[in-house]
mmCIF file of C-alpha atoms in Angstrom:
data_model
loop_
_atom_site.group_PDB
_atom_site.id
_atom_site.type_symbol
_atom_site.label_atom_id
_atom_site.label_comp_id
_atom_site.label_asym_id
_atom_site.label_seq_id
_atom_site.Cartn_x
_atom_site.Cartn_y
_atom_site.Cartn_z
ATOM 1 C CA MET A 1 80.781 150.110 27.728
ATOM 2 C CA ALA A 2 79.236 146.938 26.284
ATOM 3 C CA THR A 3 75.496 146.654 25.814
ATOM 4 C CA ALA A 4 73.850 143.818 27.782
ATOM 5 C CA ALA A 5 70.943 142.274 25.869
ATOM 6 C CA SER A 6 68.371 140.232 27.820
ATOM 7 C CA ALA A 7 65.802 138.008 26.189
ATOM 8 C CA SER A 8 62.188 138.937 27.005
ATOM 9 C CA PRO A 9 59.313 136.492 27.234
ATOM 10 C CA GLY A 10 57.719 138.543 24.496
ATOM 11 C CA GLY A 11 59.922 136.974 21.836
ATOM 12 C CA PRO A 12 61.506 138.737 18.852
ATOM 13 C CA GLY A 13 59.889 142.088 19.620
ATOM 14 C CA ALA A 14 61.521 142.430 23.019
ATOM 15 C CA LYS A 15 63.256 145.721 23.827
ATOM 16 C CA THR A 16 66.970 146.013 24.399
ATOM 17 C CA ALA A 17 68.092 146.959 27.919
ATOM 18 C CA ALA A 18 69.543 150.408 28.486
ATOM 19 C CA ARG A 19 73.266 150.944 28.466
ATOM 20 C CA GLY A 20 74.909 150.628 31.851
ATOM 21 C CA PRO A 21 76.961 148.336 34.024
ATOM 22 C CA SER A 22 76.439 144.635 33.350
ATOM 23 C CA PRO A 23 74.402 142.997 36.124
ATOM 24 C CA ARG A 24 76.215 140.503 38.304
ATOM 25 C CA PRO A 25 75.102 136.880 37.971
ATOM 26 C CA THR A 26 72.673 135.773 40.639
ATOM 27 C CA SER A 27 74.361 133.531 43.254
ATOM 28 C CA ALA A 28 73.201 129.945 43.707
ATOM 29 C CA PHE A 29 73.186 130.614 47.463
ATOM 30 C CA ALA A 30 71.362 133.292 49.484
ATOM 31 C CA ARG A 31 73.072 136.701 49.569
ATOM 32 C CA LEU A 32 75.028 136.914 52.816
ATOM 33 C CA SER A 33 76.005 139.787 55.053
ATOM 34 C CA THR A 34 79.226 141.600 54.172
ATOM 35 C CA ARG A 35 80.553 140.504 57.557
ATOM 36 C CA ARG A 36 79.851 136.820 57.011
ATOM 37 C CA ALA A 37 82.551 134.205 57.293
ATOM 38 C CA PRO A 38 84.241 133.377 53.980
ATOM 39 C CA ALA A 39 83.184 130.293 52.066
ATOM 40 C CA PRO A 40 85.351 127.231 52.645
ATOM 41 C CA THR A 41 88.736 127.532 51.028
ATOM 42 C CA GLY A 42 90.186 124.911 48.724
ATOM 43 C CA SER A 43 91.879 123.114 51.594
ATOM 44 C CA ARG A 44 88.654 123.022 53.662
ATOM 45 C CA LEU A 45 86.724 121.854 50.641
ATOM 46 C CA ARG A 46 89.220 119.079 50.079
ATOM 47 C CA ALA A 47 88.861 118.071 53.728
ATOM 48 C CA SER A 48 85.087 117.951 53.306
ATOM 49 C CA LEU A 49 85.467 115.829 50.230
ATOM 50 C CA HIS A 50 87.733 113.489 52.143
ATOM 51 C CA LEU A 51 85.319 113.121 55.028
ATOM 52 C CA GLY A 52 82.063 112.707 53.258
ATOM 53 C CA GLY A 53 82.402 113.082 49.492
ATOM 54 C CA ALA A 54 81.300 115.921 47.265
ATOM 55 C CA GLY A 55 77.714 115.812 48.538
ATOM 56 C CA ALA A 56 78.888 116.348 52.098
ATOM 57 C CA ALA A 57 81.054 119.291 51.011
ATOM 58 C CA ILE A 58 78.173 121.051 49.198
ATOM 59 C CA SER A 59 75.857 120.346 52.142
ATOM 60 C CA SER A 60 78.292 121.930 54.584
ATOM 61 C CA ILE A 61 78.644 125.042 52.394
ATOM 62 C CA SER A 62 74.849 125.386 52.183
ATOM 63 C CA ASN A 63 74.505 124.961 55.927
ATOM 64 C CA ALA A 64 77.115 127.639 56.533
ATOM 65 C CA ALA A 65 75.237 130.045 54.279
ATOM 66 C CA ALA A 66 71.881 129.355 55.910
ATOM 67 C CA ALA A 67 73.310 129.806 59.390
ATOM 68 C CA ALA A 68 74.896 133.191 58.657
ATOM 69 C CA GLY A 69 73.795 135.812 61.228
ATOM 70 C CA SER A 70 71.868 133.243 63.211
ATOM 71 C CA ASN A 71 73.825 134.128 66.384
ATOM 72 C CA GLY A 72 72.541 137.683 66.347
ATOM 73 C CA SER A 73 75.921 139.229 65.531
ATOM 74 C CA GLY A 74 75.690 138.867 61.794
ATOM 75 C CA LEU A 75 78.614 136.487 61.793
ATOM 76 C CA ALA A 76 78.230 133.068 60.236
ATOM 77 C CA VAL A 77 78.792 130.152 62.586
ATOM 78 C CA PRO A 78 80.050 127.214 60.549
ATOM 79 C CA PRO A 79 78.375 123.960 61.593
ATOM 80 C CA ALA A 80 80.392 121.124 63.080
ATOM 81 C CA ILE A 81 81.188 118.513 60.464
ATOM 82 C CA ALA A 82 80.776 114.995 61.762
ATOM 83 C CA PRO A 83 82.983 112.515 59.873
ATOM 84 C CA LEU A 84 81.035 109.855 58.049
ATOM 85 C CA ALA A 85 81.855 106.241 58.776
ATOM 86 C CA LEU A 86 83.995 104.735 56.033
ATOM 87 C CA PRO A 87 82.820 101.405 54.642
ATOM 88 C CA LYS A 88 84.814 98.437 55.877
ATOM 89 C CA MET A 89 86.616 96.366 53.300
ATOM 90 C CA ALA A 90 86.238 92.596 53.444
ATOM 91 C CA GLY A 91 89.412 91.053 54.780
ATOM 92 C CA ALA A 92 90.459 94.195 56.685
ATOM 93 C CA ARG A 93 91.436 93.900 60.311
ATOM 94 C CA GLY A 94 88.403 93.439 62.528
ATOM 95 C CA THR A 95 86.110 92.440 59.672
ATOM 96 C CA HIS A 96 84.845 89.051 58.581
ATOM 97 C CA LYS A 97 83.905 87.764 55.160
ATOM 98 C CA ASN A 98 81.233 85.082 55.063
ATOM 99 C CA VAL A 99 82.256 82.491 52.468
ATOM 100 C CA LEU A 100 80.388 79.540 50.981
ATOM 101 C CA LEU A 101 82.888 76.733 50.397
ATOM 102 C CA PHE A 102 82.194 74.108 47.731
ATOM 103 C CA TYR A 103 84.564 71.183 47.224
ATOM 104 C CA CYS A 104 85.294 68.137 45.096
ATOM 105 C CA GLU A 105 84.802 64.737 46.684
ATOM 106 C CA GLU A 106 88.535 64.125 47.175
ATOM 107 C CA MET A 107 88.771 67.291 49.257
ATOM 108 C CA ARG A 108 85.813 66.564 51.550
ATOM 109 C CA ASP A 109 87.971 65.966 54.662
ATOM 110 C CA LEU A 110 90.109 69.063 54.106
ATOM 111 C CA ALA A 111 87.012 71.188 53.418
ATOM 112 C CA GLN A 112 85.467 70.073 56.720
ATOM 113 C CA GLN A 113 88.670 71.004 58.539
ATOM 114 C CA VAL A 114 88.695 74.440 56.894
ATOM 115 C CA VAL A 115 85.119 75.113 58.058
ATOM 116 C CA ALA A 116 86.036 73.964 61.575
ATOM 117 C CA ARG A 117 88.762 76.636 61.683
ATOM 118 C CA ASN A 118 86.489 79.588 60.908
ATOM 119 C CA ASP A 119 82.819 80.155 61.751
ATOM 120 C CA ASP A 120 82.530 82.589 58.831
ATOM 121 C CA ILE A 121 82.989 79.764 56.300
ATOM 122 C CA GLU A 122 79.971 77.623 55.435
ATOM 123 C CA LEU A 123 80.199 74.251 53.717
ATOM 124 C CA ARG A 124 78.165 73.658 50.560
ATOM 125 C CA SER A 125 78.053 70.479 48.470
ATOM 126 C CA ILE A 126 77.677 69.550 44.820
ATOM 127 C CA SER A 127 76.016 66.493 43.324
ATOM 128 C CA TRP A 128 78.759 64.663 41.404
ATOM 129 C CA ARG A 129 77.136 62.159 39.057
ATOM 130 C CA THR A 130 77.862 60.760 35.618
ATOM 131 C CA PHE A 131 75.755 59.916 32.614
ATOM 132 C CA ALA A 132 75.766 56.455 31.068
ATOM 133 C CA ASP A 133 78.486 57.548 28.628
ATOM 134 C CA GLY A 134 80.786 58.556 31.487
ATOM 135 C CA PHE A 135 80.530 62.325 31.078
ATOM 136 C CA PRO A 136 79.771 64.352 34.211
ATOM 137 C CA ASN A 137 76.205 65.034 35.338
ATOM 138 C CA LEU A 138 76.634 67.842 37.870
ATOM 139 C CA PHE A 139 74.178 69.816 39.959
ATOM 140 C CA ILE A 140 74.575 72.764 42.359
ATOM 141 C CA SER A 141 71.753 72.670 44.899
ATOM 142 C CA ASN A 142 69.925 75.911 45.789
ATOM 143 C CA ALA A 143 71.841 77.892 43.208
ATOM 144 C CA HIS A 144 69.622 80.959 43.783
ATOM 145 C CA SER A 145 70.686 81.084 47.443
ATOM 146 C CA ILE A 146 74.315 81.859 46.613
ATOM 147 C CA ARG A 147 73.527 85.082 44.755
ATOM 148 C CA GLY A 148 75.375 88.023 46.229
ATOM 149 C CA ARG A 149 77.590 85.733 48.367
ATOM 150 C CA HIS A 150 81.340 85.167 48.467
ATOM 151 C CA VAL A 151 81.980 81.701 47.014
ATOM 152 C CA ALA A 152 85.042 79.437 46.965
ATOM 153 C CA PHE A 153 85.793 76.026 45.487
ATOM 154 C CA LEU A 154 88.385 73.602 46.884
ATOM 155 C CA ALA A 155 89.802 71.582 43.988
ATOM 156 C CA SER A 156 92.104 68.608 43.515
ATOM 157 C CA PHE A 157 93.517 67.971 40.035
ATOM 158 C CA SER A 158 94.952 64.625 41.086
ATOM 159 C CA SER A 159 94.532 63.068 37.643
ATOM 160 C CA PRO A 160 93.380 64.154 34.167
ATOM 161 C CA SER A 161 90.183 62.145 34.612
ATOM 162 C CA VAL A 162 88.812 64.489 37.285
ATOM 163 C CA ILE A 163 89.947 67.832 35.879
ATOM 164 C CA PHE A 164 87.136 68.306 33.341
ATOM 165 C CA GLU A 165 84.275 67.851 35.786
ATOM 166 C CA GLN A 166 85.852 70.277 38.241
ATOM 167 C CA LEU A 167 86.528 72.847 35.524
ATOM 168 C CA SER A 168 82.832 72.659 34.656
ATOM 169 C CA ILE A 169 81.974 73.715 38.211
ATOM 170 C CA ILE A 170 84.761 76.299 38.341
ATOM 171 C CA TYR A 171 83.460 77.978 35.182
ATOM 172 C CA ALA A 172 79.814 77.827 36.320
ATOM 173 C CA LEU A 173 79.994 79.247 39.858
ATOM 174 C CA PRO A 174 81.131 82.804 38.959
ATOM 175 C CA LYS A 175 78.142 83.173 36.605
ATOM 176 C CA LEU A 176 75.581 82.639 39.371
ATOM 177 C CA PHE A 177 75.593 86.358 40.319
ATOM 178 C CA ILE A 178 77.968 85.842 43.237
ATOM 179 C CA SER A 179 79.937 88.657 44.881
ATOM 180 C CA SER A 180 83.344 87.025 44.421
ATOM 181 C CA PHE A 181 84.900 83.695 43.478
ATOM 182 C CA THR A 182 88.045 82.041 44.838
ATOM 183 C CA LEU A 183 89.540 78.797 43.546
ATOM 184 C CA ILE A 184 91.758 76.952 46.011
ATOM 185 C CA LEU A 185 94.022 74.558 44.132
ATOM 186 C CA PRO A 186 96.624 73.523 46.729
ATOM 187 C CA PHE A 187 98.692 71.510 44.241
ATOM 188 C CA PHE A 188 99.304 72.783 40.704
ATOM 189 C CA PRO A 189 99.863 69.370 39.075
ATOM 190 C CA THR A 190 101.600 70.281 35.812
ATOM 191 C CA GLY A 191 104.175 72.468 37.542
ATOM 192 C CA THR A 192 107.073 70.165 36.697
ATOM 193 C CA SER A 193 106.324 70.504 32.964
ATOM 194 C CA GLU A 194 107.216 74.168 32.797
ATOM 195 C CA ARG A 195 109.913 74.283 30.126
ATOM 196 C CA MET A 196 110.872 72.987 26.695
ATOM 197 C CA GLU A 197 114.127 71.134 26.231
ATOM 198 C CA ASP A 198 113.545 70.195 22.601
ATOM 199 C CA GLU A 199 111.391 71.514 19.774
ATOM 200 C CA GLY A 200 108.028 69.836 20.065
ATOM 201 C CA ASP A 201 107.974 69.602 23.885
ATOM 202 C CA ILE A 202 104.707 70.883 25.346
ATOM 203 C CA ALA A 203 104.888 72.960 28.528
ATOM 204 C CA THR A 204 101.601 71.795 30.043
ATOM 205 C CA ALA A 205 102.119 74.081 33.040
ATOM 206 C CA PHE A 206 101.495 76.994 30.697
ATOM 207 C CA THR A 207 98.440 75.239 29.208
ATOM 208 C CA LEU A 208 96.774 74.740 32.595
ATOM 209 C CA ALA A 209 97.648 78.294 33.639
ATOM 210 C CA ARG A 210 95.889 79.612 30.517
ATOM 211 C CA ILE A 211 92.792 77.512 31.247
ATOM 212 C CA LEU A 212 92.592 78.865 34.802
ATOM 213 C CA SER A 213 93.245 82.408 33.582
ATOM 214 C CA ASN A 214 89.976 82.295 31.663
ATOM 215 C CA ILE A 215 87.702 81.604 34.632
ATOM 216 C CA PRO A 216 84.703 83.936 34.150
ATOM 217 C CA ILE A 217 84.650 87.068 36.251
ATOM 218 C CA SER A 218 82.029 87.419 38.978
ATOM 219 C CA ARG A 219 80.076 90.519 39.956
ATOM 220 C CA GLY A 220 83.017 91.488 42.173
ATOM 221 C CA GLY A 221 85.600 91.286 39.409
ATOM 222 C CA PRO A 222 88.328 88.768 38.489
ATOM 223 C CA SER A 223 88.447 85.420 40.245
ATOM 224 C CA SER A 224 91.156 84.663 42.815
ATOM 225 C CA LEU A 225 93.369 81.569 42.663
ATOM 226 C CA VAL A 226 95.211 80.161 45.699
ATOM 227 C CA ILE A 227 98.119 77.764 45.085
ATOM 228 C CA PHE A 228 100.668 76.405 47.569
ATOM 229 C CA ASP A 229 104.363 76.123 46.702
ATOM 230 C CA ILE A 230 104.159 76.142 42.924
ATOM 231 C CA HIS A 231 107.091 74.178 41.504
ATOM 232 C CA ALA A 232 108.925 76.854 39.520
ATOM 233 C CA LEU A 233 108.969 80.503 40.542
ATOM 234 C CA GLN A 234 108.552 81.740 36.974
ATOM 235 C CA GLU A 235 105.228 79.914 36.635
ATOM 236 C CA ARG A 236 103.469 82.751 38.437
ATOM 237 C CA PHE A 237 103.951 84.738 35.229
ATOM 238 C CA TYR A 238 102.095 82.122 33.159
ATOM 239 C CA PHE A 239 98.734 83.396 34.427
ATOM 240 C CA GLY A 240 96.840 86.098 32.567
ATOM 241 C CA ASP A 241 95.538 89.405 33.880
ATOM 242 C CA SER A 242 91.940 88.173 34.194
ATOM 243 C CA VAL A 243 92.714 86.049 37.272
ATOM 244 C CA LEU A 244 94.374 87.030 40.562
ATOM 245 C CA PRO A 245 96.822 84.281 41.626
ATOM 246 C CA CYS A 246 97.787 84.165 45.301
ATOM 247 C CA PHE A 247 100.858 82.022 45.999
ATOM 248 C CA GLU A 248 101.019 80.612 49.518
ATOM 249 C CA SER A 249 103.491 78.234 51.169
ATOM 250 C CA GLY A 250 103.398 75.296 53.544
ATOM 251 C CA ILE A 251 106.769 76.232 55.069
ATOM 252 C CA PRO A 252 105.203 78.106 58.034
ATOM 253 C CA LEU A 253 103.528 74.819 59.021
ATOM 254 C CA LEU A 254 106.911 73.095 58.971
ATOM 255 C CA LYS A 255 108.553 75.823 61.048
ATOM 256 C CA SER A 256 105.824 75.569 63.673
ATOM 257 C CA ARG A 257 106.256 71.797 63.834
ATOM 258 C CA LEU A 258 110.046 72.038 64.154
ATOM 259 C CA GLN A 259 109.656 74.321 67.162
ATOM 260 C CA GLU A 260 107.776 71.520 68.932
ATOM 261 C CA LEU A 261 110.632 69.002 68.592
ATOM 262 C CA PRO A 262 112.756 68.265 71.660
ATOM 263 C CA ASP A 263 115.904 68.917 69.590
ATOM 264 C CA SER A 264 114.551 72.072 67.919
ATOM 265 C CA HIS A 265 117.819 73.857 68.815
ATOM 266 C CA ASN A 266 119.788 71.363 66.704
ATOM 267 C CA ILE A 267 117.946 71.588 63.368
ATOM 268 C CA THR A 268 119.732 72.031 60.046
ATOM 269 C CA ILE A 269 117.854 72.428 56.764
ATOM 270 C CA ALA A 270 119.055 70.545 53.682
ATOM 271 C CA PHE A 271 118.038 71.160 50.091
ATOM 272 C CA PRO A 272 118.334 68.331 47.556
ATOM 273 C CA ASP A 273 119.240 70.728 44.730
ATOM 274 C CA ASP A 274 119.733 74.391 43.880
ATOM 275 C CA GLY A 275 116.104 74.726 42.771
ATOM 276 C CA ALA A 276 114.796 73.851 46.224
ATOM 277 C CA TRP A 277 117.284 76.277 47.794
ATOM 278 C CA LYS A 278 116.089 79.125 45.546
ATOM 279 C CA ARG A 279 112.449 78.455 46.425
ATOM 280 C CA PHE A 280 112.768 78.198 50.194
ATOM 281 C CA TYR A 281 116.019 79.603 51.597
ATOM 282 C CA LYS A 282 114.543 83.025 52.427
ATOM 283 C CA GLN A 283 111.812 81.442 54.565
ATOM 284 C CA LEU A 284 114.323 79.253 56.395
ATOM 285 C CA GLN A 285 117.387 81.501 56.494
ATOM 286 C CA HIS A 286 117.660 81.506 60.298
ATOM 287 C CA PHE A 287 118.527 77.763 60.197
ATOM 288 C CA PRO A 288 121.977 76.381 59.319
ATOM 289 C CA MET A 289 121.816 74.982 55.788
ATOM 290 C CA VAL A 290 123.205 72.183 53.656
ATOM 291 C CA VAL A 291 122.863 72.291 49.883
ATOM 292 C CA CYS A 292 123.179 69.110 47.835
ATOM 293 C CA ASN A 293 123.381 68.681 44.063
ATOM 294 C CA LYS A 294 123.506 65.959 41.462
ATOM 295 C CA VAL A 295 126.658 65.198 39.505
ATOM 296 C CA ARG A 296 127.017 62.768 36.626
ATOM 297 C CA GLU A 297 129.568 59.983 36.915
ATOM 298 C CA GLY A 298 129.444 57.883 33.791
ATOM 299 C CA GLU A 299 125.824 56.809 33.338
ATOM 300 C CA GLN A 300 124.876 57.568 36.957
ATOM 301 C CA ARG A 301 123.739 60.754 38.641
ATOM 302 C CA ILE A 302 125.088 60.915 42.176
ATOM 303 C CA VAL A 303 123.968 63.231 44.963
ATOM 304 C CA ARG A 304 126.756 65.093 46.754
ATOM 305 C CA ILE A 305 126.967 67.811 49.389
ATOM 306 C CA LYS A 306 127.748 71.106 47.716
ATOM 307 C CA GLU A 307 128.028 73.203 50.888
ATOM 308 C CA GLY A 308 127.247 72.972 54.588
ATOM 309 C CA ASP A 309 128.064 70.540 57.405
ATOM 310 C CA PRO A 310 125.476 68.017 58.713
ATOM 311 C CA ARG A 311 127.663 66.463 61.441
ATOM 312 C CA GLY A 312 125.802 65.881 64.697
ATOM 313 C CA ARG A 313 122.708 67.693 63.471
ATOM 314 C CA HIS A 314 119.061 66.741 62.969
ATOM 315 C CA VAL A 315 118.914 67.464 59.241
ATOM 316 C CA VAL A 316 115.539 68.123 57.595
ATOM 317 C CA ILE A 317 115.462 67.764 53.799
ATOM 318 C CA VAL A 318 113.036 70.313 52.305
ATOM 319 C CA ASP A 319 111.482 70.304 48.829
ATOM 320 C CA ASP A 320 108.234 71.407 47.229
ATOM 321 C CA LEU A 321 107.196 67.935 46.053
ATOM 322 C CA VAL A 322 108.220 64.303 46.016
ATOM 323 C CA GLN A 323 107.321 61.761 43.343
ATOM 324 C CA SER A 324 109.353 58.555 43.142
ATOM 325 C CA GLY A 325 111.551 59.725 46.035
ATOM 326 C CA GLY A 326 114.800 58.467 44.527
ATOM 327 C CA THR A 327 116.687 61.757 44.875
ATOM 328 C CA LEU A 328 115.461 62.253 48.435
ATOM 329 C CA ILE A 329 116.653 58.797 49.501
ATOM 330 C CA GLU A 330 120.084 59.405 47.944
ATOM 331 C CA CYS A 331 120.256 62.705 49.798
ATOM 332 C CA GLN A 332 119.392 60.915 53.041
ATOM 333 C CA LYS A 333 122.240 58.424 52.517
ATOM 334 C CA VAL A 334 124.789 61.168 51.813
ATOM 335 C CA LEU A 335 123.784 63.137 54.906
ATOM 336 C CA ALA A 336 124.008 60.002 57.065
ATOM 337 C CA ALA A 337 127.459 59.218 55.637
ATOM 338 C CA HIS A 338 128.637 62.720 56.577
ATOM 339 C CA GLY A 339 127.673 62.368 60.220
ATOM 340 C CA ALA A 340 124.081 63.602 60.536
ATOM 341 C CA ALA A 341 122.564 62.506 63.872
ATOM 342 C CA LYS A 342 119.040 62.297 62.385
ATOM 343 C CA VAL A 343 117.516 62.842 58.979
ATOM 344 C CA SER A 344 113.905 63.903 58.393
ATOM 345 C CA ALA A 345 112.121 65.194 55.303
ATOM 346 C CA TYR A 346 109.406 67.663 54.334
ATOM 347 C CA ALA A 347 107.511 68.081 51.051
ATOM 348 C CA THR A 348 104.465 70.262 50.562
ATOM 349 C CA HIS A 349 103.081 67.886 47.930
ATOM 350 C CA GLY A 350 103.420 64.127 48.305
ATOM 351 C CA ILE A 351 102.525 62.673 44.901
ATOM 352 C CA PHE A 352 104.055 59.181 45.163
ATOM 353 C CA PRO A 353 102.901 57.537 41.901
ATOM 354 C CA ASN A 354 102.718 53.730 41.990
ATOM 355 C CA ASN A 355 102.810 53.726 45.808
ATOM 356 C CA SER A 356 106.409 54.937 45.836
ATOM 357 C CA TRP A 357 105.865 56.112 49.417
ATOM 358 C CA GLU A 358 106.553 52.510 50.439
ATOM 359 C CA LYS A 359 110.294 53.176 49.890
ATOM 360 C CA PHE A 360 110.452 55.331 53.005
ATOM 361 C CA GLN A 361 110.982 53.553 56.291
ATOM 362 C CA PRO A 362 111.253 54.905 59.870
ATOM 363 C CA ASP A 363 114.682 54.866 61.489
ATOM 364 C CA ASN A 364 113.241 53.350 64.720
ATOM 365 C CA GLY A 365 115.926 55.196 66.667
ATOM 366 C CA GLU A 366 118.708 53.227 64.973
ATOM 367 C CA GLY A 367 120.226 56.118 63.016
ATOM 368 C CA PRO A 368 119.683 57.929 59.705
ATOM 369 C CA GLU A 369 121.259 55.188 57.631
ATOM 370 C CA HIS A 370 118.211 53.036 58.454
ATOM 371 C CA GLY A 371 115.472 55.513 57.596
ATOM 372 C CA LEU A 372 113.841 58.840 58.394
ATOM 373 C CA SER A 373 112.891 60.151 61.808
ATOM 374 C CA HIS A 374 109.946 62.112 60.320
ATOM 375 C CA PHE A 375 108.475 62.670 56.892
ATOM 376 C CA TRP A 376 106.118 65.651 56.939
ATOM 377 C CA LEU A 377 103.591 66.201 54.153
ATOM 378 C CA THR A 378 100.634 68.534 53.751
ATOM 379 C CA ASP A 379 97.176 67.344 52.734
ATOM 380 C CA SER A 380 97.375 68.967 49.295
ATOM 381 C CA CYS A 381 97.223 65.501 47.693
ATOM 382 C CA PRO A 382 94.288 63.753 49.417
ATOM 383 C CA LEU A 383 94.848 60.327 47.864
ATOM 384 C CA THR A 384 98.347 60.213 49.383
ATOM 385 C CA VAL A 385 96.976 61.298 52.754
ATOM 386 C CA LYS A 386 94.682 58.274 52.823
ATOM 387 C CA ALA A 387 97.487 55.942 51.754
ATOM 388 C CA VAL A 388 100.050 56.992 54.397
ATOM 389 C CA LYS A 389 97.666 57.674 57.277
ATOM 390 C CA ASP A 390 99.029 56.263 60.572
ATOM 391 C CA ARG A 391 102.148 54.950 58.837
ATOM 392 C CA ARG A 392 105.517 55.967 60.198
ATOM 393 C CA PRO A 393 107.538 58.011 59.418
ATOM 394 C CA PHE A 394 104.753 60.048 57.756
ATOM 395 C CA GLU A 395 102.931 62.897 59.479
ATOM 396 C CA ILE A 396 100.374 65.219 57.886
ATOM 397 C CA LEU A 397 100.499 68.988 58.404
ATOM 398 C CA SER A 398 97.080 70.305 57.443
ATOM 399 C CA LEU A 399 96.606 73.279 55.138
ATOM 400 C CA ALA A 400 93.182 73.952 56.695
ATOM 401 C CA GLY A 401 94.395 76.945 58.706
ATOM 402 C CA PRO A 402 96.247 78.675 55.844
ATOM 403 C CA ILE A 403 93.292 78.080 53.486
ATOM 404 C CA ALA A 404 90.826 79.527 56.007
ATOM 405 C CA SER A 405 93.056 82.598 56.337
ATOM 406 C CA ALA A 406 93.409 82.980 52.556
ATOM 407 C CA LEU A 407 89.617 82.994 52.185
ATOM 408 C CA GLN A 408 89.449 86.087 54.389
ATOM 409 C CA ILE A 409 91.743 88.150 52.134
#
């Protein structure tokens, strides 16, 4: 039998306890009747932890111990455990996230439309000025008032001359002690420069992705980035782990618009090349399809139909962006020559450098060889929106609704 030594307040001269059974440790809870209910088992403890955390589990055990014998029979009556309300996550069903939306001057109209779609989004402005040397002189009014708020910025990188001033704002907002930061960049402008064909080529899509990947984190964690119909699918892997890219599409807007057409039952989707087919065919797979491609004949590149039949159909050419529009016009001519009843077009991003939009004329009901029935664009490129406003065959499908929804994620 082992000897149990106990320290006495007297110090080194304390006596050693007599030999005998070792005393049992004193319980942290009051000693209960031998007929009391057993303490919660592992499964009940896990349930308590699930309902209210560790503190709730310990509290329920203590309450059970204190209530033992309180019914006069000596039996413990475990208290009813009321589940604690779980905190609601922003963006969950039935919840709303209040967002302060800043914007660059080019995006003023789109920002106002976004706010009109959702009462939980509030418009905020920035003072965009320049110093005498041309460098930006920027100011965020009432910066203290945005602390602890969800903040977003609607950007337009329409030209290199406006990118620096917007990056200055983008890098500053997350540092103002905000809860979260979201950058909405509807058009990723360097998307077509995503690969190297010769040693020395610079893939500027990767460069811009790296710049945006280094946006400072906010109090809520990494910043979010919303982009619509990025040009090449692999570009989503250009972004680093310190930013959360969210890739949206304008195709749902097109599908809704096509349903409103009187000949919606007669729509066929055409893709000008295999790249466009890869990007969009899954979103449009319930439509009949025509796929075109370019073939080289001597010094010329000619558009031909690779597969599909456009005869008698209202054919809608779909691509992510249009610049000069040369390929799209050649595609229109080929579809008309193969018997299409009408030809329309859709592009998420209408860039149109040097006013190349002027090439596109309405068919005026005279057939697809004379022009397009419709040319749908989104308002991702605000300068184009102003240029083609109220000009047939162009029609703008606004991204305001999808942006408002993305801000509630």
